[in-house]
Tab-separated table of C-alpha atoms in Angstrom:
chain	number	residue	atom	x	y	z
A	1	UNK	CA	50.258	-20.811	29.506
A	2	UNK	CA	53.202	-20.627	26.821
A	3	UNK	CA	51.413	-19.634	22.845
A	4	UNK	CA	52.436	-22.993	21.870
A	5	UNK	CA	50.525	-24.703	24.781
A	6	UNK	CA	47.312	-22.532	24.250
A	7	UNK	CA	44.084	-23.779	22.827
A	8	UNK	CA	42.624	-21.694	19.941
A	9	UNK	CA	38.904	-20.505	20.932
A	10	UNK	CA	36.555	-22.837	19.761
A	11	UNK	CA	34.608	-21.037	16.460
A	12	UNK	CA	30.547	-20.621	16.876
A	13	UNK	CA	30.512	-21.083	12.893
A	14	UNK	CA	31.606	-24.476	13.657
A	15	UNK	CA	28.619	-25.458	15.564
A	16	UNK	CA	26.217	-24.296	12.674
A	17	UNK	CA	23.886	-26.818	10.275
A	18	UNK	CA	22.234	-26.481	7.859
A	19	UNK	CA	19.260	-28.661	5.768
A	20	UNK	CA	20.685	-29.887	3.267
A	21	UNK	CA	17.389	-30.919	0.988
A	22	UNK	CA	14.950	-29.644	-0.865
A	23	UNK	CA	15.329	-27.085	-3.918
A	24	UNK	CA	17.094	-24.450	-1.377
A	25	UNK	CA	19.569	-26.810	0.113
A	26	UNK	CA	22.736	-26.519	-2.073
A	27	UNK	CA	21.948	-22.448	-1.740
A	28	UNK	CA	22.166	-23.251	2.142
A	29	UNK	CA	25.395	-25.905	2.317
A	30	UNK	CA	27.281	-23.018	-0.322
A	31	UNK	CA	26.658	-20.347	2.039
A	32	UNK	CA	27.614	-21.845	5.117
A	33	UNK	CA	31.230	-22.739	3.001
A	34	UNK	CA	31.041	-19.387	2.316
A	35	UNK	CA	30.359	-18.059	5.721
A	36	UNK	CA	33.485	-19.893	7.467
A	37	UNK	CA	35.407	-18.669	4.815
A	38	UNK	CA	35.035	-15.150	5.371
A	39	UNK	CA	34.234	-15.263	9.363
A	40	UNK	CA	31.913	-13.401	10.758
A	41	UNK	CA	32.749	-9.324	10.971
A	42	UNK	CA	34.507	-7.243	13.038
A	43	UNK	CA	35.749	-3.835	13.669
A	44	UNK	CA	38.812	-4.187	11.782
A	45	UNK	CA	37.036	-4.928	8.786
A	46	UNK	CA	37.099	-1.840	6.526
A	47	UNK	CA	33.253	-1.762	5.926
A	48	UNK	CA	32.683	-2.384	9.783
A	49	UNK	CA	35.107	0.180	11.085
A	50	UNK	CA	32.408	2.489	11.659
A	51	UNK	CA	29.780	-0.173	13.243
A	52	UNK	CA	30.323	-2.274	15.693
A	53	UNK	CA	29.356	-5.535	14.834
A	54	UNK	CA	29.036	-7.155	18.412
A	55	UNK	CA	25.463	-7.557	19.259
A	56	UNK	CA	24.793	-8.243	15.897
A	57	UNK	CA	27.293	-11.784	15.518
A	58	UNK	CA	26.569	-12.444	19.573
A	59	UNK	CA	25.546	-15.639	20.061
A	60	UNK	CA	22.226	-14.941	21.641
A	61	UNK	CA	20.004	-11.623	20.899
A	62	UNK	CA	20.585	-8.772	23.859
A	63	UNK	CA	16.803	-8.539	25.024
A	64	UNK	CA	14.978	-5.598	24.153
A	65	UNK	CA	12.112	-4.646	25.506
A	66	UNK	CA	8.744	-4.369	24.084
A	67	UNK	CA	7.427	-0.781	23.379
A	68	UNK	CA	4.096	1.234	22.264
A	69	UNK	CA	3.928	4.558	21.108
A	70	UNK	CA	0.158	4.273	21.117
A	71	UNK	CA	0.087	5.127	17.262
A	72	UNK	CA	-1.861	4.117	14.986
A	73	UNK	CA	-0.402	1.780	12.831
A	74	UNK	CA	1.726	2.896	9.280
A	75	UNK	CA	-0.046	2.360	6.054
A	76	UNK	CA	-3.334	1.723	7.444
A	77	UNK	CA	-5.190	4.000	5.626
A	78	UNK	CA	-3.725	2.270	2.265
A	79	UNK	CA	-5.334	-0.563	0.349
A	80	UNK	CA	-3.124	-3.613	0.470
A	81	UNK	CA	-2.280	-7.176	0.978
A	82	UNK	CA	-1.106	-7.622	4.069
A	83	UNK	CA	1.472	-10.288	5.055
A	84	UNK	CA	2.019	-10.566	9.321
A	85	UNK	CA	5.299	-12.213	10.690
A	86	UNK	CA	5.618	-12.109	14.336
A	87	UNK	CA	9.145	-12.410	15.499
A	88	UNK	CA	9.959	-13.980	12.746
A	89	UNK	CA	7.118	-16.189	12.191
A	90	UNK	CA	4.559	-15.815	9.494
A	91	UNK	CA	1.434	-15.364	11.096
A	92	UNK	CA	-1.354	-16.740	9.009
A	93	UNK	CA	-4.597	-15.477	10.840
A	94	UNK	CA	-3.530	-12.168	11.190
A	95	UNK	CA	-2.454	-11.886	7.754
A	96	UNK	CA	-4.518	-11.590	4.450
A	97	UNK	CA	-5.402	-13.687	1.874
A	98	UNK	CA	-2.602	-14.307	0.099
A	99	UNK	CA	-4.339	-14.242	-3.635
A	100	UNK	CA	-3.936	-11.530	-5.464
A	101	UNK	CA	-4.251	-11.152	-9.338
A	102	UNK	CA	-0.427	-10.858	-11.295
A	103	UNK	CA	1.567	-11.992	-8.197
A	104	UNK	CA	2.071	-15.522	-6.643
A	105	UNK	CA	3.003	-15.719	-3.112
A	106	UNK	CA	4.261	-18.338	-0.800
A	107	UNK	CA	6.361	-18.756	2.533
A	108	UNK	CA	9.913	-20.008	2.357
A	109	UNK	CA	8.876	-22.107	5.196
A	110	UNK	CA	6.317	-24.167	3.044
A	111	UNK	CA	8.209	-24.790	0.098
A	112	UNK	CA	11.795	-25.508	0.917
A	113	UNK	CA	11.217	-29.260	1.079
A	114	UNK	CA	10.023	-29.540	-2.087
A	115	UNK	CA	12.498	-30.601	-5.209
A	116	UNK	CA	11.402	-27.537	-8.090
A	117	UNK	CA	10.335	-24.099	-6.835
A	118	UNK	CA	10.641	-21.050	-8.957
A	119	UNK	CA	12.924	-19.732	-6.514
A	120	UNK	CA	15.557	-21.781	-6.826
A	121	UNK	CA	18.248	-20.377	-9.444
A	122	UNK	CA	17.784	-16.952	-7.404
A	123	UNK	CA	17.770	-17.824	-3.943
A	124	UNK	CA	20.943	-16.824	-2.240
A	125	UNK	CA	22.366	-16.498	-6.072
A	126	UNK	CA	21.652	-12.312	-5.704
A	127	UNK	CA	23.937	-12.550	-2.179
A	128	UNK	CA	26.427	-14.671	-3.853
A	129	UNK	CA	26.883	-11.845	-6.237
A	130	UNK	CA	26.792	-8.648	-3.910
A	131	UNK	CA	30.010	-10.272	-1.642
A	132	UNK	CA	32.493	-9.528	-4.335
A	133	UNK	CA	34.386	-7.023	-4.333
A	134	UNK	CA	32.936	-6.938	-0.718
A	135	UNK	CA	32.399	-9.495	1.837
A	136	UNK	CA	29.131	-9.070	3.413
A	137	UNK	CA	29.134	-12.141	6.332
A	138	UNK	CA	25.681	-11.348	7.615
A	139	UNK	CA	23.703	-11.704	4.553
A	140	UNK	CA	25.500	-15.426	4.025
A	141	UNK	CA	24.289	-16.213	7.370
A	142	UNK	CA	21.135	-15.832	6.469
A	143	UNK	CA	21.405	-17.424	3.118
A	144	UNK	CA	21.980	-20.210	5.045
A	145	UNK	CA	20.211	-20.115	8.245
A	146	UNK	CA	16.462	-18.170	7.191
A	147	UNK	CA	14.207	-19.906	8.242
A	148	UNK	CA	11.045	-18.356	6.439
A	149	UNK	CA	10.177	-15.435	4.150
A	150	UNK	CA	7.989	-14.673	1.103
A	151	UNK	CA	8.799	-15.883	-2.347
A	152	UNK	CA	7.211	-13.386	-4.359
A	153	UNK	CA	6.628	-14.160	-8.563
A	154	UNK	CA	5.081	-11.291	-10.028
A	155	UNK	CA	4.071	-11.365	-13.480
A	156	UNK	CA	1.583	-8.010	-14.379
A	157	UNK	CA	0.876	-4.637	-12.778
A	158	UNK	CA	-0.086	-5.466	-9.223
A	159	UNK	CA	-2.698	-3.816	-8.508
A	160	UNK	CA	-2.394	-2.973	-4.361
A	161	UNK	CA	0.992	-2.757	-2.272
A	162	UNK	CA	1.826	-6.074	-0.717
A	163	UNK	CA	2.591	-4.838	2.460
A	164	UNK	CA	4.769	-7.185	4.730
A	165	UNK	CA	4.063	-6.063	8.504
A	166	UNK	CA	6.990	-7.333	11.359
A	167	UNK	CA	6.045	-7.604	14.620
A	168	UNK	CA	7.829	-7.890	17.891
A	169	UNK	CA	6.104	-10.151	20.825
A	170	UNK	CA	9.139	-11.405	22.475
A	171	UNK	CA	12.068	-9.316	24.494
A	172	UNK	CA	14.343	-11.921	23.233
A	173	UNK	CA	13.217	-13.208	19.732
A	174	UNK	CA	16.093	-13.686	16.894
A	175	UNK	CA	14.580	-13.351	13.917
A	176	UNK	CA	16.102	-14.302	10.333
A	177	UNK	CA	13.680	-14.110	7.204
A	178	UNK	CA	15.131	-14.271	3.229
A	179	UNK	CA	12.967	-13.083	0.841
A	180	UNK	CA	13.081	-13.719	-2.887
A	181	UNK	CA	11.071	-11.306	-5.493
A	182	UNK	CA	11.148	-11.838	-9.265
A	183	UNK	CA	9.737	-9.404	-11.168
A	184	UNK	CA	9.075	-10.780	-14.812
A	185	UNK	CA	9.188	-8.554	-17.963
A	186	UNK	CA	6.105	-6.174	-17.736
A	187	UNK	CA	5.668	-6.563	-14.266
A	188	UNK	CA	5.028	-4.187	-11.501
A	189	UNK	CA	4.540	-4.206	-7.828
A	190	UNK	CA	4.874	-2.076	-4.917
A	191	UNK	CA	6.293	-3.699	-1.432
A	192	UNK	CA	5.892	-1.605	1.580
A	193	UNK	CA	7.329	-2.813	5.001
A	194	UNK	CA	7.114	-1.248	8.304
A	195	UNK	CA	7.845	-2.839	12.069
A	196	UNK	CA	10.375	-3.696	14.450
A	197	UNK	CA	10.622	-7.370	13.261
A	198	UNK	CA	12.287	-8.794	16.827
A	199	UNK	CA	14.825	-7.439	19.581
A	200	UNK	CA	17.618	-8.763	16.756
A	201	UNK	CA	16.733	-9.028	13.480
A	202	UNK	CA	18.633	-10.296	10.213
A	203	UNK	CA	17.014	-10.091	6.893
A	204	UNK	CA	17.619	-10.563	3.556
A	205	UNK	CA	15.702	-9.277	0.383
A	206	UNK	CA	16.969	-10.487	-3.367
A	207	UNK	CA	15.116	-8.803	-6.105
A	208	UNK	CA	15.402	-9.636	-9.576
A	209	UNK	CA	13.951	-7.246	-11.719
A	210	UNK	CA	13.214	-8.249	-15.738
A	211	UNK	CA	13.420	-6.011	-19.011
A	212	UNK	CA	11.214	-3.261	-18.542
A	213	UNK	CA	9.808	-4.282	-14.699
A	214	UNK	CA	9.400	-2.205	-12.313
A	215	UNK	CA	10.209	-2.926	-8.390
A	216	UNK	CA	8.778	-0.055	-5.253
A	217	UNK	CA	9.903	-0.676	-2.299
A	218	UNK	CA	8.863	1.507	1.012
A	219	UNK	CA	9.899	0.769	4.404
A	220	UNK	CA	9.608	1.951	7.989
A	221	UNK	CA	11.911	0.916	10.378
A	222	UNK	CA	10.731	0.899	14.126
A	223	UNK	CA	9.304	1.680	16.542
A	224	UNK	CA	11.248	-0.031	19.725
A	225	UNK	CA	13.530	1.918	21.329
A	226	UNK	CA	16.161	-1.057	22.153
A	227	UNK	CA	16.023	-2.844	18.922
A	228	UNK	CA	18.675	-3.745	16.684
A	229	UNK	CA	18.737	-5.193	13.116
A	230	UNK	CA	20.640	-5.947	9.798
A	231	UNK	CA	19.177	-6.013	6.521
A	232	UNK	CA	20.485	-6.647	2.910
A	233	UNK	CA	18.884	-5.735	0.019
A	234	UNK	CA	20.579	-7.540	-3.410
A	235	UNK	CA	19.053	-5.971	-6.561
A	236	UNK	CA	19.269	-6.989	-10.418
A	237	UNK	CA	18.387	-4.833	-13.264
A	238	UNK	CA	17.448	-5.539	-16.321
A	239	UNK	CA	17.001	-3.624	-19.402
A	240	UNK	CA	14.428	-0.482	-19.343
A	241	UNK	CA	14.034	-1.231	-15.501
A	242	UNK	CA	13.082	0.491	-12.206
A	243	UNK	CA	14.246	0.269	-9.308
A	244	UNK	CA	13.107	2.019	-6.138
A	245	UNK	CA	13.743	1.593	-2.327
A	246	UNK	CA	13.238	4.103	0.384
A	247	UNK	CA	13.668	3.444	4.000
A	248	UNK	CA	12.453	5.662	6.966
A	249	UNK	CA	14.273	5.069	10.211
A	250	UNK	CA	13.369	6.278	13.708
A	251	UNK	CA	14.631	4.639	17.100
A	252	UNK	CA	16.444	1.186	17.743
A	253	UNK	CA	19.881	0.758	19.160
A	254	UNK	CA	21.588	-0.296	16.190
A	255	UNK	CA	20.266	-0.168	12.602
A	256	UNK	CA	22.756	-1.432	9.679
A	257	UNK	CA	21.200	-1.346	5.794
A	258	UNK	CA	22.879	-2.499	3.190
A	259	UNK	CA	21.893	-2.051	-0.390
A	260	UNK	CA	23.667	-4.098	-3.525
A	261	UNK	CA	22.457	-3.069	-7.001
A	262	UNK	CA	23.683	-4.224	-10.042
A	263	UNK	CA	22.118	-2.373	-13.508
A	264	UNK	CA	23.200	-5.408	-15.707
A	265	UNK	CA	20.382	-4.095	-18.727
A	266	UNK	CA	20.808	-0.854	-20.975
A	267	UNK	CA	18.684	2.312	-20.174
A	268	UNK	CA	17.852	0.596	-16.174
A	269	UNK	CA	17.258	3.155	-13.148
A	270	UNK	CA	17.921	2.454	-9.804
A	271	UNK	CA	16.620	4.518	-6.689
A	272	UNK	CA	17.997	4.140	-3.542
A	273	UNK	CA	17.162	6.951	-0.821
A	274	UNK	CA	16.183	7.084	3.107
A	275	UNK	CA	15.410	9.389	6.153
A	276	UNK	CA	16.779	8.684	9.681
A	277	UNK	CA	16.084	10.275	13.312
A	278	UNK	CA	17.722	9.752	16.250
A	279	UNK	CA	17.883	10.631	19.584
A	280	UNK	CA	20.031	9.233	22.496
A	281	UNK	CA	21.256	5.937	22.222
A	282	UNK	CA	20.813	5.550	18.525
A	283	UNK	CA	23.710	4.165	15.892
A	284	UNK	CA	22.304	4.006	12.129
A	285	UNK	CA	24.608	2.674	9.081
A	286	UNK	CA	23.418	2.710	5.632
A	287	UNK	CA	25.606	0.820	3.645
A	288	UNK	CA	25.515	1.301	-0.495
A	289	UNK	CA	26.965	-0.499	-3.515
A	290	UNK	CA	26.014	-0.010	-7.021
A	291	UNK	CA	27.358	-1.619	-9.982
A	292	UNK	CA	26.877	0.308	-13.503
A	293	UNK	CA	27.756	-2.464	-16.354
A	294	UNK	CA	25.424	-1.394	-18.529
A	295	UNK	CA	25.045	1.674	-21.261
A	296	UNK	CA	22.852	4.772	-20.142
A	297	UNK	CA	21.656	3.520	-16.874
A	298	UNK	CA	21.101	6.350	-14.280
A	299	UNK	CA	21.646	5.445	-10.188
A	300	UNK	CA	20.566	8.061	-7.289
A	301	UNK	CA	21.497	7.971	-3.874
A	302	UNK	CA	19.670	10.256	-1.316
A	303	UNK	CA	20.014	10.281	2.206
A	304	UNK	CA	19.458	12.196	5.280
A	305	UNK	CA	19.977	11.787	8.772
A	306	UNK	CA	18.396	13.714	11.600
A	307	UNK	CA	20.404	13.379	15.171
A	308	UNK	CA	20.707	14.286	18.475
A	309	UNK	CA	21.570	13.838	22.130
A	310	UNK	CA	24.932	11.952	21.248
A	311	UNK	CA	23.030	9.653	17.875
A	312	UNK	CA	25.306	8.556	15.176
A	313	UNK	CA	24.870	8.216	11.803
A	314	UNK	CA	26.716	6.575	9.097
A	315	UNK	CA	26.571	6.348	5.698
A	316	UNK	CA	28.813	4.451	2.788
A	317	UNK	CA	27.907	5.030	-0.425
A	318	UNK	CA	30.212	3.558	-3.580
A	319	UNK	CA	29.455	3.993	-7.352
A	320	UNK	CA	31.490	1.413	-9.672
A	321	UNK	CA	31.695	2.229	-13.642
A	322	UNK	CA	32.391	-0.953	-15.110
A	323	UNK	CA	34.585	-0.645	-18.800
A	324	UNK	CA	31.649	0.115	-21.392
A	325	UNK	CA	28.958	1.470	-18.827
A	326	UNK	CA	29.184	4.527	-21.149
A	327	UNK	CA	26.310	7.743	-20.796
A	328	UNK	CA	26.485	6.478	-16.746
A	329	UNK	CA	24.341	9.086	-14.604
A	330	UNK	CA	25.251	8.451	-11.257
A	331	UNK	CA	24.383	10.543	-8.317
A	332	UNK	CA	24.670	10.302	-4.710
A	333	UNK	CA	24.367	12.814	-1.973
A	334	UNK	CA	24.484	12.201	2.020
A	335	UNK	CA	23.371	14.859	4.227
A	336	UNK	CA	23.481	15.048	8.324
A	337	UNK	CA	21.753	17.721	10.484
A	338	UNK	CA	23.444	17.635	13.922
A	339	UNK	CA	20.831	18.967	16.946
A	340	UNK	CA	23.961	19.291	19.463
A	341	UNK	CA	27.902	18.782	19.732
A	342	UNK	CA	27.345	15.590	20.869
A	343	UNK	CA	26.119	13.485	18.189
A	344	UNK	CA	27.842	12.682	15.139
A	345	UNK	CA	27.584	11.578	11.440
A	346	UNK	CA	30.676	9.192	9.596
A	347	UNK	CA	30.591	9.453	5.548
A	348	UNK	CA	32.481	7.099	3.408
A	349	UNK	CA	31.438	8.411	-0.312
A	350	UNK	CA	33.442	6.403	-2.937
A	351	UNK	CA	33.616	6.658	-6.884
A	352	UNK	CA	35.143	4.470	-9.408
A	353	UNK	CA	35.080	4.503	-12.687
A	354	UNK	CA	36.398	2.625	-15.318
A	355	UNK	CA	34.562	4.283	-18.497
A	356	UNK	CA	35.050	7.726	-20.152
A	357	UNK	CA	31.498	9.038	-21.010
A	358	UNK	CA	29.666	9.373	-17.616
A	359	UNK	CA	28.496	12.149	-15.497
A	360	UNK	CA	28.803	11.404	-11.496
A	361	UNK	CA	29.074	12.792	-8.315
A	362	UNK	CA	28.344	12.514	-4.781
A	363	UNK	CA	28.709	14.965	-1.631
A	364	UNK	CA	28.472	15.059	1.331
A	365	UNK	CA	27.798	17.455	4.291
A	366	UNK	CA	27.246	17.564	7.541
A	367	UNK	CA	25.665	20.665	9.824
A	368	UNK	CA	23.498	22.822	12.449
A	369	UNK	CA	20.127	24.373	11.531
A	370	UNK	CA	20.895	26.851	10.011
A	371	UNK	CA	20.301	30.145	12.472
A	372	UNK	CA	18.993	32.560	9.726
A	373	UNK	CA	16.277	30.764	8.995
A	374	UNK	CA	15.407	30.172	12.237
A	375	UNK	CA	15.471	33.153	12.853
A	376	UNK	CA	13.067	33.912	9.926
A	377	UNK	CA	10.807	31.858	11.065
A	378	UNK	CA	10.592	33.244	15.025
A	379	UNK	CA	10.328	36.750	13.611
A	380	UNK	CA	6.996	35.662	11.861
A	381	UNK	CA	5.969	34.769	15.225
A	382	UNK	CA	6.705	31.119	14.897
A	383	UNK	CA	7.386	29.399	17.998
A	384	UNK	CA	11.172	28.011	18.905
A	385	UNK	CA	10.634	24.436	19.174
A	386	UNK	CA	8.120	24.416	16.315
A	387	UNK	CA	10.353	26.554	13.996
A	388	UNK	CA	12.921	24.080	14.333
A	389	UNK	CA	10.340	20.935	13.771
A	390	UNK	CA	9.785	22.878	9.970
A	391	UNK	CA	13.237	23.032	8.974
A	392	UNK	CA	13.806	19.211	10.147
A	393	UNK	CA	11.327	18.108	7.973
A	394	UNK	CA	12.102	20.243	4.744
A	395	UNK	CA	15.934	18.998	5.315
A	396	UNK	CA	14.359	15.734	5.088
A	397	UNK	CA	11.936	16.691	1.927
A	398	UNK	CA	14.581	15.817	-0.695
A	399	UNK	CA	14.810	11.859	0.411
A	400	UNK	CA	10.879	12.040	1.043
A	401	UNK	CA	10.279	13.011	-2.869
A	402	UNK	CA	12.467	9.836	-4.021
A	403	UNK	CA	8.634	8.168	-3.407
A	404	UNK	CA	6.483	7.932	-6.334
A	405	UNK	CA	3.384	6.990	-4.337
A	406	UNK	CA	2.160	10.158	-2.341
A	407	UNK	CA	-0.122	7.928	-0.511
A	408	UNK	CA	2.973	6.575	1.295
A	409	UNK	CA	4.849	9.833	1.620
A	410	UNK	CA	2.175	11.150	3.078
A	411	UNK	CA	1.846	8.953	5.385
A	412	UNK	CA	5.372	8.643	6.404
A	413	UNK	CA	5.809	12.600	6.634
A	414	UNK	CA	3.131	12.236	9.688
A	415	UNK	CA	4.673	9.862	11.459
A	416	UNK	CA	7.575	12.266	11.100
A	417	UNK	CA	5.756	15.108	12.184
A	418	UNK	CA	4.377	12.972	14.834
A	419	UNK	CA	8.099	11.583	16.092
A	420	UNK	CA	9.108	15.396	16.257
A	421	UNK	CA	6.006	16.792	18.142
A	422	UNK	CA	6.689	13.854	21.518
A	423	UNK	CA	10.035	14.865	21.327
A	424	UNK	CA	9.314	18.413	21.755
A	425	UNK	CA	6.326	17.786	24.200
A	426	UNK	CA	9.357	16.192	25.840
């Protein structure tokens, strides 16, 4: 057939619909626009070149199956508010109560058909934002396809984690959840998340953060071998504000995080660090942009990757000066120990500055165990395999002490220790 005879293929984005009413609808018409505007992402594009996007834009979800480590479950020996979603569904008899003094809570799902909701002038208005200077497909897909979350308004110190718990039931669910947070001046709250979510998962998490608020955030990513996900986090700083996120990562076929923070109020700091193992078939992108365009903000970026038996791990991390984000502090440091010549770890740092009084770097480095110290540690009659189970977890220590909570440090260096002790019993 001659080029000018040939049909073009027909575009999935063309087949997509969206509601159209209710307080989130214009949110969810503008980011389909948007969406088949920018297509959906490929290996060509610069920010994918490292990731391939395939399984994530397919148009049904490879199945994974279901898997049990026989563990007991993260953060159960913390006090909180738990919120269940089961591939992708909120799960109301499973979860808490959803009361809880300085924080009002409700499901995406129950309020989009009404006309006023808080939510509206920040829902999808946080992804707008974070897909210039860099198109970010995924995240307006979800913008406008979600179909529930948790609209969180928080308005004093909260005082328990709300802890939002994802699990997986079905080898072939698809799961898309937006949330929206707004943390009002004063406020505080701590968010914790931990579960596989679904064999494909696509999430979205805009938090707007007040004049001297403060935002936690602590998740766990797994525990299914075959899983794959995408998740966006959009953060907005005010003045005097705090911003932390940590994510722990261990199995799953494909992990991709992206983090977009903008410090838009003087004297705001912004924390964004996470720990990743892998073993075998394991490919895990974290994805960073943050925006300095205020004066005297400070930024950190910590992260550390742990892989083996052919795992990849990929990290790209930029810090943008805006003109008058003078006394900037930005750091950011990406780490990789390699367990064997076959796996591999792909860095991207970037810096750009457009202001004259600021103090930032990054690094990055990539490496063995180092044989000295193992070596130390045998001669004190410390077994081979355990020796090297020490000096995974102090190369992981640094990201680990971005937490302010040692409750949930704690509790994540276990399951740490516990993902290196089966693979060494292995």
């Amino acid at each position: 057939m001659s080029a000018t005879n040939a049909k073009a293929a027909p575009n999935p984005l063309d087949a997509l619909s969206v509601d159209g009413s209710g307080w989130a609808g214009d949110a969810r018409s503008n980011a389909l626009t948007r969406l088949r505007q920018m297509g959906l992402p490929t290996k060509r594009d610069e920010y994918w070149k490292y990731t391939d996007p395939t399984t994530l834009t397919a148009e049904d979800a490879p199945k994974a199956a279901l898997f049990d480590a026989g563990e007991k479950q993260l953060f159960d020996d913390v006090e909180r508010l738990k919120v269940i979603f089961v591939d992708g569904v909120f799960d109301a008899e499973a979860s808490d109560d959803l009361s809880l003094e300085s924080v009002e809570i409700s499901r995406l799902a129950d309020t989009t058909s009404a006309d006023i909701h808080w939510a509206k002038p920040l829902y999808g208005t946080l992804e707008t934002n974070g897909q210039d200077p860099v198109a970010r497909p995924l995240a307006a897909l979800n913008t406008a396809m979600a179909t529930d979350g948790v609209l969180l308004r928080v308005t004093g110190k909260v005082s328990k984690p709300v802890s939002l718990i994802y699990r997986h039931k079905s080898e072939t669910s698809d799961a898309t959840l937006h949330h929206v947070i707004k943390v009002e001046d004063g406020g505080d709250i701590t968010l914790t998340e931990n579960g596989p979510a679904a064999a494909r998962f696509n999430k979205v998490m805009e938090v707007d953060i007040a004049d001297g608020a403060s935002f936690h955030h602590v998740r766990a990513q797994g525990r299914d071998h075959e899983r794959r996900a995408v998740t966006h986090m959009f953060a907005r700083l005010g003045a005097e504000s705090t911003f932390k996120s940590f994510t722990l990562t261990a199995n799953g076929v494909l992990t991709r995080n992206e983090c977009v923070i903008e410090l838009t109020g003087d004297d705001a700091v912004a924390t964004v660090a996470g720990a990743a193992v892998g073993d075998g078939v394991f490919h895990h992108d974290d994805t960073v942009f943050i925006t300095h365009d205020a004066v005297n903000c400070e930024s950190r970026q910590v992260f550390k990757k742990v892989l083996r038996n052919g795992a990849v791990g990929v990290f790209q991390g930029k810090i943008l000066v805006k003109e008058g984000a003078q006394k900037t502090d930005g750091y950011q440091i990406s780490q990789s120990l390699l367990l064997d010549d076959d796996s591999q770890f792909l860095a991207k740092p970037e810096l750009e500055i457009y202001a004259d009084d600021v103090a930032c770097s990054h690094g990055s480095t990539s490496g063995a165990i180092d044989e000295d110290a193992l070596f130390y540690l045998q001669s004190r009659g410390v077994p081979l395999k355990q020796a090297q189970d020490l000096l995974v977890l102090a190369f992981l220590a640094e990201a680990l002490e971005e937490i302010d909570s040692e409750e949930l440090s704690d509790a994540l260096r276990q399951r740490l220790e516990d993902w290196l002790a089966r693979r060494s019993a292995g």
